Every structure is written in structure tokens, then in C-alpha cells.
């Protein structure tokens, strides 16, 4: 069984196209078609359905794709076991909301870069819907989202954890000393919020809509670190994940506003497509992100 035939099989399965697979591999389309035909003849089963110029895995093809991924992971493990130096290199694409970018790099990225100097990262800031569109087209490798709990059989969850979010204000704000504040009372205050239609801000808007309420912020920013700084100096309010404001709360510069009638379930997740081969480079990035944002 030829390794190059298996590599072509993975590329066609991930990209859903013989043409794109050939471009990625540097082959002609006819070469890739021949390699897939050789593999199908060797296995004695069709791996793809070819209908109206669309390419889809057969049920057996899906099973064999999983086994092929395992085969390549095993091959990498053999290299490591043999103590063969393996220099990880490559370009990894990560999609996330603009307001989450800061938290990927604030602590240990320099250490990661020193350890893996030949791995480059590209961060694409966009909405959750666009993230999954890009993922389904294999235009990104990983998603880091802070949103509702996403579960779909087409995507694998590398890490996930629930996240608490609250309204925050300066510790000197009159609402900071209140034992309880209603959402209806709160929305009359001036707000600074993160970008609309992405991440936890979208979930807040949906919750308020269910109550026939709306917040009209006077300022929208993607930089949550800047928002916390502005809250400390002014009379504004924001809705943020707890981990964003935790240090300022401990230093008594910010305070959580108790809002009993607010109930929003938010999760942070790292996901990838089920048909994506997780190379050692991608795994290294997943491990870094897991330590950075989940511990």
C-alpha cells in the first residue's frame, strides 16, 4: 500500500476535490485520480461517491479515513520512539473572535515560539458562523470559540470548559454595593461592550431579546483588556467573562454586579473538523492553547 496514495486520499477527503488535492500536493489531477483508483482497486471497495462533479466519502471510505489518520499518527509516534529528531514546522490557521485574541498570547507565547520556532500562526478574527464555514472548507485548522455549547458530529472537541460571565463596573460605582440588580434596571446604564454578533455578546443579546430588552452601548471594542481599563476609570458597565476581569476584581478595582435574573450558559471550546489530520504541528498548537486558555 503506497503512502503517497494514502496522502492523496486524505487530501481529497479533507478538501472534497481532486483538483484542490492535486494543487496542495503538487501533482496533476490525473495523478491523484490514478492514485485513488489504485487504492480503491487494492482495497476492493469504492472510497468516494462521484456524482455531478461532487466528491463525497462512502461509508467505508469514512472508516478507512479514520484508520489512515491513525496510521499516520502511529508513524509519527514510531519516529519519536526511535529518538529521531523531528523539527516541527508549518503554518497553522486559527479562527476566533477578535475579543479572544489577546488571551491566546498574553502569557506563554514567547516560550512556545522558542520551543517551536518553525511553526507560524495565522489568527483569523471573525464570527462564529464564519469560523465553521471556513472550517468546513478546510481554510482554517482550528477554532477557538466562546459561545453556546457546540456539539456536532462533524467536529471534534479538543478542549472545552464552561465559562462564567458577569456584568462588571468600577468598584466605586453605585451598583457595586448593591446586593441585587435587575436586568431591566441595569440596561439604563452606559455600556461598553465587545463586538456584536460574535461570541458571548451574541448570547447576551439573544437573552435580552427573549425578555424584550436591549442594550445600546455607546462604545463597542474588541479589546477586552482595554475595556477593563476603561471601566476602572469611568461609570460604564460591561459584560465580560470572569477570567478577563478576575485580576482587577481581586485588586478591588472592578466589581461584579449581581444580576439574579441573568442566566446564560457559555462555553469555551477548541474544535477541528473530524476529517482533519492532526499533524504534530497542529497537536503542538492545540496543547499550547489548552494550557493557555483552559488552565
GROMACS .gro file of C-alpha atoms in nm:
model
  295
    1UNK     CA    1   0.000   0.000   0.000
    2UNK     CA    2   0.163   0.322  -0.120
    3UNK     CA    3   0.198   0.602   0.137
    4UNK     CA    4   0.156   0.866  -0.133
    5UNK     CA    5  -0.178   0.710  -0.229
    6UNK     CA    6  -0.293   0.740   0.133
    7UNK     CA    7  -0.171   1.100   0.148
    8UNK     CA    8  -0.372   1.180  -0.166
    9UNK     CA    9  -0.673   1.002  -0.015
   10UNK     CA   10  -0.658   1.224   0.296
   11UNK     CA   11  -0.627   1.540   0.088
   12UNK     CA   12  -0.922   1.453  -0.138
   13UNK     CA   13  -1.133   1.361   0.167
   14UNK     CA   14  -1.050   1.686   0.351
   15UNK     CA   15  -1.088   1.916   0.052
   16UNK     CA   16  -1.372   1.732  -0.123
   17UNK     CA   17  -1.199   1.788  -0.454
   18UNK     CA   18  -0.944   1.602  -0.668
   19UNK     CA   19  -0.836   1.933  -0.823
   20UNK     CA   20  -0.766   2.106  -0.491
   21UNK     CA   21  -0.591   1.796  -0.357
   22UNK     CA   22  -0.364   1.791  -0.662
   23UNK     CA   23  -0.282   2.161  -0.615
   24UNK     CA   24  -0.194   2.105  -0.247
   25UNK     CA   25   0.024   1.804  -0.324
   26UNK     CA   26   0.190   1.944  -0.636
   27UNK     CA   27   0.051   1.666  -0.857
   28UNK     CA   28  -0.164   1.673  -1.166
   29UNK     CA   29  -0.531   1.593  -1.121
   30UNK     CA   30  -0.491   1.280  -1.331
   31UNK     CA   31  -0.210   1.159  -1.099
   32UNK     CA   32  -0.432   1.200  -0.794
   33UNK     CA   33  -0.719   1.023  -0.971
   34UNK     CA   34  -0.486   0.737  -1.059
   35UNK     CA   35  -0.358   0.710  -0.700
   36UNK     CA   36  -0.713   0.696  -0.560
   37UNK     CA   37  -0.811   0.437  -0.821
   38UNK     CA   38  -0.507   0.226  -0.730
   39UNK     CA   39  -0.603   0.245  -0.362
   40UNK     CA   40  -0.965   0.153  -0.434
   41UNK     CA   41  -0.854  -0.141  -0.651
   42UNK     CA   42  -0.617  -0.260  -0.379
   43UNK     CA   43  -0.889  -0.241  -0.113
   44UNK     CA   44  -1.161  -0.374  -0.341
   45UNK     CA   45  -1.414  -0.103  -0.248
   46UNK     CA   46  -1.504   0.249  -0.365
   47UNK     CA   47  -1.381   0.520  -0.129
   48UNK     CA   48  -1.568   0.810  -0.287
   49UNK     CA   49  -1.904   0.874  -0.448
   50UNK     CA   50  -1.862   1.084  -0.762
   51UNK     CA   51  -2.197   1.239  -0.859
   52UNK     CA   52  -2.242   1.556  -1.066
   53UNK     CA   53  -1.879   1.661  -1.013
   54UNK     CA   54  -1.921   1.633  -0.634
   55UNK     CA   55  -1.692   1.406  -0.433
   56UNK     CA   56  -1.811   1.251  -0.109
   57UNK     CA   57  -1.672   0.972   0.106
   58UNK     CA   58  -1.860   0.644   0.109
   59UNK     CA   59  -1.942   0.497   0.449
   60UNK     CA   60  -1.647   0.257   0.415
   61UNK     CA   61  -1.437   0.549   0.298
   62UNK     CA   62  -1.511   0.733   0.623
   63UNK     CA   63  -1.398   0.432   0.826
   64UNK     CA   64  -1.080   0.399   0.624
   65UNK     CA   65  -1.011   0.772   0.658
   66UNK     CA   66  -1.012   0.735   1.037
   67UNK     CA   67  -0.779   0.436   1.012
   68UNK     CA   68  -0.550   0.629   0.777
   69UNK     CA   69  -0.526   0.912   1.028
   70UNK     CA   70  -0.435   0.656   1.294
   71UNK     CA   71  -0.173   0.509   1.062
   72UNK     CA   72  -0.002   0.844   1.015
   73UNK     CA   73  -0.021   0.920   1.389
   74UNK     CA   74   0.140   0.581   1.455
   75UNK     CA   75   0.413   0.657   1.201
   76UNK     CA   76   0.490   0.983   1.383
   77UNK     CA   77   0.496   0.800   1.716
   78UNK     CA   78   0.743   0.548   1.573
   79UNK     CA   79   0.972   0.832   1.470
   80UNK     CA   80   0.962   0.976   1.819
   81UNK     CA   81   1.015   0.637   1.982
   82UNK     CA   82   1.323   0.583   1.768
   83UNK     CA   83   1.454   0.914   1.906
   84UNK     CA   84   1.477   1.054   1.559
   85UNK     CA   85   1.494   1.435   1.590
   86UNK     CA   86   1.177   1.584   1.450
   87UNK     CA   87   1.172   1.954   1.376
   88UNK     CA   88   0.813   2.072   1.373
   89UNK     CA   89   0.737   2.335   1.113
   90UNK     CA   90   0.431   2.464   0.935
   91UNK     CA   91   0.165   2.730   0.912
   92UNK     CA   92  -0.136   2.680   1.142
   93UNK     CA   93  -0.456   2.878   1.092
   94UNK     CA   94  -0.680   2.955   1.391
   95UNK     CA   95  -1.019   3.128   1.377
   96UNK     CA   96  -1.150   3.308   1.683
   97UNK     CA   97  -1.347   3.615   1.787
   98UNK     CA   98  -1.147   3.942   1.793
   99UNK     CA   99  -1.212   3.984   2.165
  100UNK     CA  100  -1.044   3.648   2.241
  101UNK     CA  101  -0.716   3.706   2.054
  102UNK     CA  102  -0.548   3.881   2.346
  103UNK     CA  103  -0.590   3.582   2.574
  104UNK     CA  104  -0.410   3.344   2.339
  105UNK     CA  105  -0.081   3.529   2.364
  106UNK     CA  106  -0.066   3.719   2.691
  107UNK     CA  107   0.140   3.475   2.900
  108UNK     CA  108   0.345   3.197   2.743
  109UNK     CA  109   0.358   3.254   2.368
  110UNK     CA  110   0.726   3.352   2.374
  111UNK     CA  111   0.805   3.019   2.539
  112UNK     CA  112   0.600   2.835   2.275
  113UNK     CA  113   0.779   3.026   1.997
  114UNK     CA  114   1.121   2.944   2.140
  115UNK     CA  115   1.029   2.576   2.159
  116UNK     CA  116   0.875   2.566   1.809
  117UNK     CA  117   1.045   2.845   1.613
  118UNK     CA  118   0.944   2.700   1.277
  119UNK     CA  119   0.570   2.694   1.349
  120UNK     CA  120   0.390   3.008   1.236
  121UNK     CA  121   0.037   3.100   1.338
  122UNK     CA  122  -0.229   3.291   1.148
  123UNK     CA  123  -0.520   3.425   1.354
  124UNK     CA  124  -0.843   3.494   1.166
  125UNK     CA  125  -1.087   3.711   1.364
  126UNK     CA  126  -1.446   3.654   1.262
  127UNK     CA  127  -1.795   3.550   1.370
  128UNK     CA  128  -1.878   3.200   1.493
  129UNK     CA  129  -2.083   3.120   1.181
  130UNK     CA  130  -1.796   3.225   0.956
  131UNK     CA  131  -1.549   3.017   1.161
  132UNK     CA  132  -1.741   2.699   1.087
  133UNK     CA  133  -1.784   2.792   0.721
  134UNK     CA  134  -1.406   2.826   0.694
  135UNK     CA  135  -1.351   2.504   0.888
  136UNK     CA  136  -1.584   2.307   0.661
  137UNK     CA  137  -1.388   2.436   0.358
  138UNK     CA  138  -1.053   2.345   0.518
  139UNK     CA  139  -0.947   2.710   0.507
  140UNK     CA  140  -0.856   2.701   0.876
  141UNK     CA  141  -0.720   2.428   1.103
  142UNK     CA  142  -0.866   2.512   1.445
  143UNK     CA  143  -1.145   2.712   1.605
  144UNK     CA  144  -1.130   2.877   1.946
  145UNK     CA  145  -1.475   2.998   2.041
  146UNK     CA  146  -1.651   3.138   2.347
  147UNK     CA  147  -2.015   3.076   2.270
  148UNK     CA  148  -2.302   2.836   2.336
  149UNK     CA  149  -2.202   2.472   2.383
  150UNK     CA  150  -2.129   2.349   2.032
  151UNK     CA  151  -2.169   1.980   1.961
  152UNK     CA  152  -2.180   1.849   1.605
  153UNK     CA  153  -2.070   1.508   1.478
  154UNK     CA  154  -1.873   1.683   1.202
  155UNK     CA  155  -1.640   1.849   1.455
  156UNK     CA  156  -1.405   1.714   1.719
  157UNK     CA  157  -1.367   1.890   2.054
  158UNK     CA  158  -1.003   1.917   2.164
  159UNK     CA  159  -1.078   2.113   2.482
  160UNK     CA  160  -1.389   2.257   2.639
  161UNK     CA  161  -1.498   2.413   2.968
  162UNK     CA  162  -1.791   2.622   3.093
  163UNK     CA  163  -1.721   2.990   3.149
  164UNK     CA  164  -1.889   3.227   3.393
  165UNK     CA  165  -1.973   3.574   3.264
  166UNK     CA  166  -2.096   3.873   3.464
  167UNK     CA  167  -2.165   4.241   3.436
  168UNK     CA  168  -1.873   4.445   3.570
  169UNK     CA  169  -1.827   4.803   3.681
  170UNK     CA  170  -1.581   5.014   3.876
  171UNK     CA  171  -1.562   4.924   4.245
  172UNK     CA  172  -1.668   5.285   4.317
  173UNK     CA  173  -1.982   5.257   4.101
  174UNK     CA  174  -2.311   5.278   4.300
  175UNK     CA  175  -2.422   4.939   4.164
  176UNK     CA  176  -2.108   4.774   4.304
  177UNK     CA  177  -2.255   4.784   4.654
  178UNK     CA  178  -2.600   4.656   4.558
  179UNK     CA  179  -2.700   4.306   4.671
  180UNK     CA  180  -2.918   4.253   4.365
  181UNK     CA  181  -2.979   4.440   4.040
  182UNK     CA  182  -3.243   4.351   3.780
  183UNK     CA  183  -3.159   4.335   3.411
  184UNK     CA  184  -3.427   4.596   3.340
  185UNK     CA  185  -3.263   4.836   3.585
  186UNK     CA  186  -2.916   4.762   3.453
  187UNK     CA  187  -2.977   4.835   3.084
  188UNK     CA  188  -3.039   5.204   3.152
  189UNK     CA  189  -2.671   5.243   3.243
  190UNK     CA  190  -2.400   5.342   2.989
  191UNK     CA  191  -2.233   5.034   2.839
  192UNK     CA  192  -1.905   4.941   2.673
  193UNK     CA  193  -1.941   4.603   2.502
  194UNK     CA  194  -1.742   4.372   2.280
  195UNK     CA  195  -1.836   4.335   1.913
  196UNK     CA  196  -2.194   4.232   1.833
  197UNK     CA  197  -2.291   3.903   1.665
  198UNK     CA  198  -1.985   3.721   1.792
  199UNK     CA  199  -1.918   3.505   2.091
  200UNK     CA  200  -2.077   3.574   2.430
  201UNK     CA  201  -2.204   3.919   2.324
  202UNK     CA  202  -2.439   3.749   2.078
  203UNK     CA  203  -2.571   3.522   2.355
  204UNK     CA  204  -2.633   3.824   2.579
  205UNK     CA  205  -2.826   3.996   2.300
  206UNK     CA  206  -3.035   3.682   2.244
  207UNK     CA  207  -3.114   3.657   2.615
  208UNK     CA  208  -3.219   4.022   2.634
  209UNK     CA  209  -3.433   3.983   2.323
  210UNK     CA  210  -3.618   3.697   2.493
  211UNK     CA  211  -3.702   3.947   2.769
  212UNK     CA  212  -3.798   4.218   2.515
  213UNK     CA  213  -3.499   4.423   2.629
  214UNK     CA  214  -3.198   4.569   2.452
  215UNK     CA  215  -2.867   4.730   2.541
  216UNK     CA  216  -2.742   5.011   2.321
  217UNK     CA  217  -2.374   5.056   2.404
  218UNK     CA  218  -2.212   5.392   2.346
  219UNK     CA  219  -1.887   5.214   2.259
  220UNK     CA  220  -1.800   4.870   2.113
  221UNK     CA  221  -1.444   4.735   2.135
  222UNK     CA  222  -1.282   4.402   2.058
  223UNK     CA  223  -1.003   4.460   2.313
  224UNK     CA  224  -1.133   4.326   2.645
  225UNK     CA  225  -0.817   4.436   2.825
  226UNK     CA  226  -0.884   4.797   2.722
  227UNK     CA  227  -1.247   4.763   2.829
  228UNK     CA  228  -1.146   4.661   3.181
  229UNK     CA  229  -0.910   4.960   3.200
  230UNK     CA  230  -1.186   5.198   3.090
  231UNK     CA  231  -1.432   5.053   3.342
  232UNK     CA  232  -1.188   5.124   3.625
  233UNK     CA  233  -1.175   5.494   3.535
  234UNK     CA  234  -1.538   5.561   3.444
  235UNK     CA  235  -1.903   5.497   3.523
  236UNK     CA  236  -1.966   5.247   3.246
  237UNK     CA  237  -2.068   4.882   3.265
  238UNK     CA  238  -1.964   4.583   3.054
  239UNK     CA  239  -2.050   4.216   3.018
  240UNK     CA  240  -1.734   4.004   3.026
  241UNK     CA  241  -1.607   3.654   3.104
  242UNK     CA  242  -1.487   3.631   3.463
  243UNK     CA  243  -1.130   3.545   3.365
  244UNK     CA  244  -1.100   3.877   3.180
  245UNK     CA  245  -1.171   4.084   3.490
  246UNK     CA  246  -1.054   3.850   3.768
  247UNK     CA  247  -0.727   4.030   3.844
  248UNK     CA  248  -0.898   4.370   3.862
  249UNK     CA  249  -1.169   4.226   4.090
  250UNK     CA  250  -0.908   4.078   4.325
  251UNK     CA  251  -0.734   4.416   4.333
  252UNK     CA  252  -1.074   4.577   4.412
  253UNK     CA  253  -1.058   4.793   4.101
  254UNK     CA  254  -1.365   4.627   3.946
  255UNK     CA  255  -1.673   4.463   4.094
  256UNK     CA  256  -1.919   4.203   3.970
  257UNK     CA  257  -2.277   4.326   3.958
  258UNK     CA  258  -2.516   4.062   4.098
  259UNK     CA  259  -2.797   4.009   3.843
  260UNK     CA  260  -3.007   3.710   3.958
  261UNK     CA  261  -3.236   3.710   3.653
  262UNK     CA  262  -2.947   3.665   3.410
  263UNK     CA  263  -2.891   3.301   3.309
  264UNK     CA  264  -2.661   3.246   3.012
  265UNK     CA  265  -2.465   2.924   2.954
  266UNK     CA  266  -2.132   2.997   2.785
  267UNK     CA  267  -1.853   2.756   2.690
  268UNK     CA  268  -1.501   2.797   2.562
  269UNK     CA  269  -1.405   2.529   2.310
  270UNK     CA  270  -1.125   2.434   2.075
  271UNK     CA  271  -1.256   2.237   1.778
  272UNK     CA  272  -1.137   2.090   1.448
  273UNK     CA  273  -1.303   1.906   1.161
  274UNK     CA  274  -1.345   1.531   1.211
  275UNK     CA  275  -1.172   1.461   0.879
  276UNK     CA  276  -0.875   1.681   0.960
  277UNK     CA  277  -0.545   1.504   1.005
  278UNK     CA  278  -0.396   1.637   1.327
  279UNK     CA  279  -0.030   1.671   1.241
  280UNK     CA  280   0.233   1.700   1.517
  281UNK     CA  281   0.244   2.075   1.443
  282UNK     CA  282  -0.131   2.116   1.491
  283UNK     CA  283  -0.117   1.900   1.805
  284UNK     CA  284   0.158   2.123   1.945
  285UNK     CA  285  -0.063   2.428   1.890
  286UNK     CA  286  -0.364   2.252   2.046
  287UNK     CA  287  -0.154   2.163   2.352
  288UNK     CA  288  -0.034   2.524   2.381
  289UNK     CA  289  -0.387   2.663   2.353
  290UNK     CA  290  -0.516   2.409   2.603
  291UNK     CA  291  -0.260   2.516   2.863
  292UNK     CA  292  -0.304   2.886   2.785
  293UNK     CA  293  -0.682   2.918   2.797
  294UNK     CA  294  -0.802   2.610   2.986
  295UNK     CA  295  -0.571   2.602   3.288
   0.00000   0.00000   0.00000
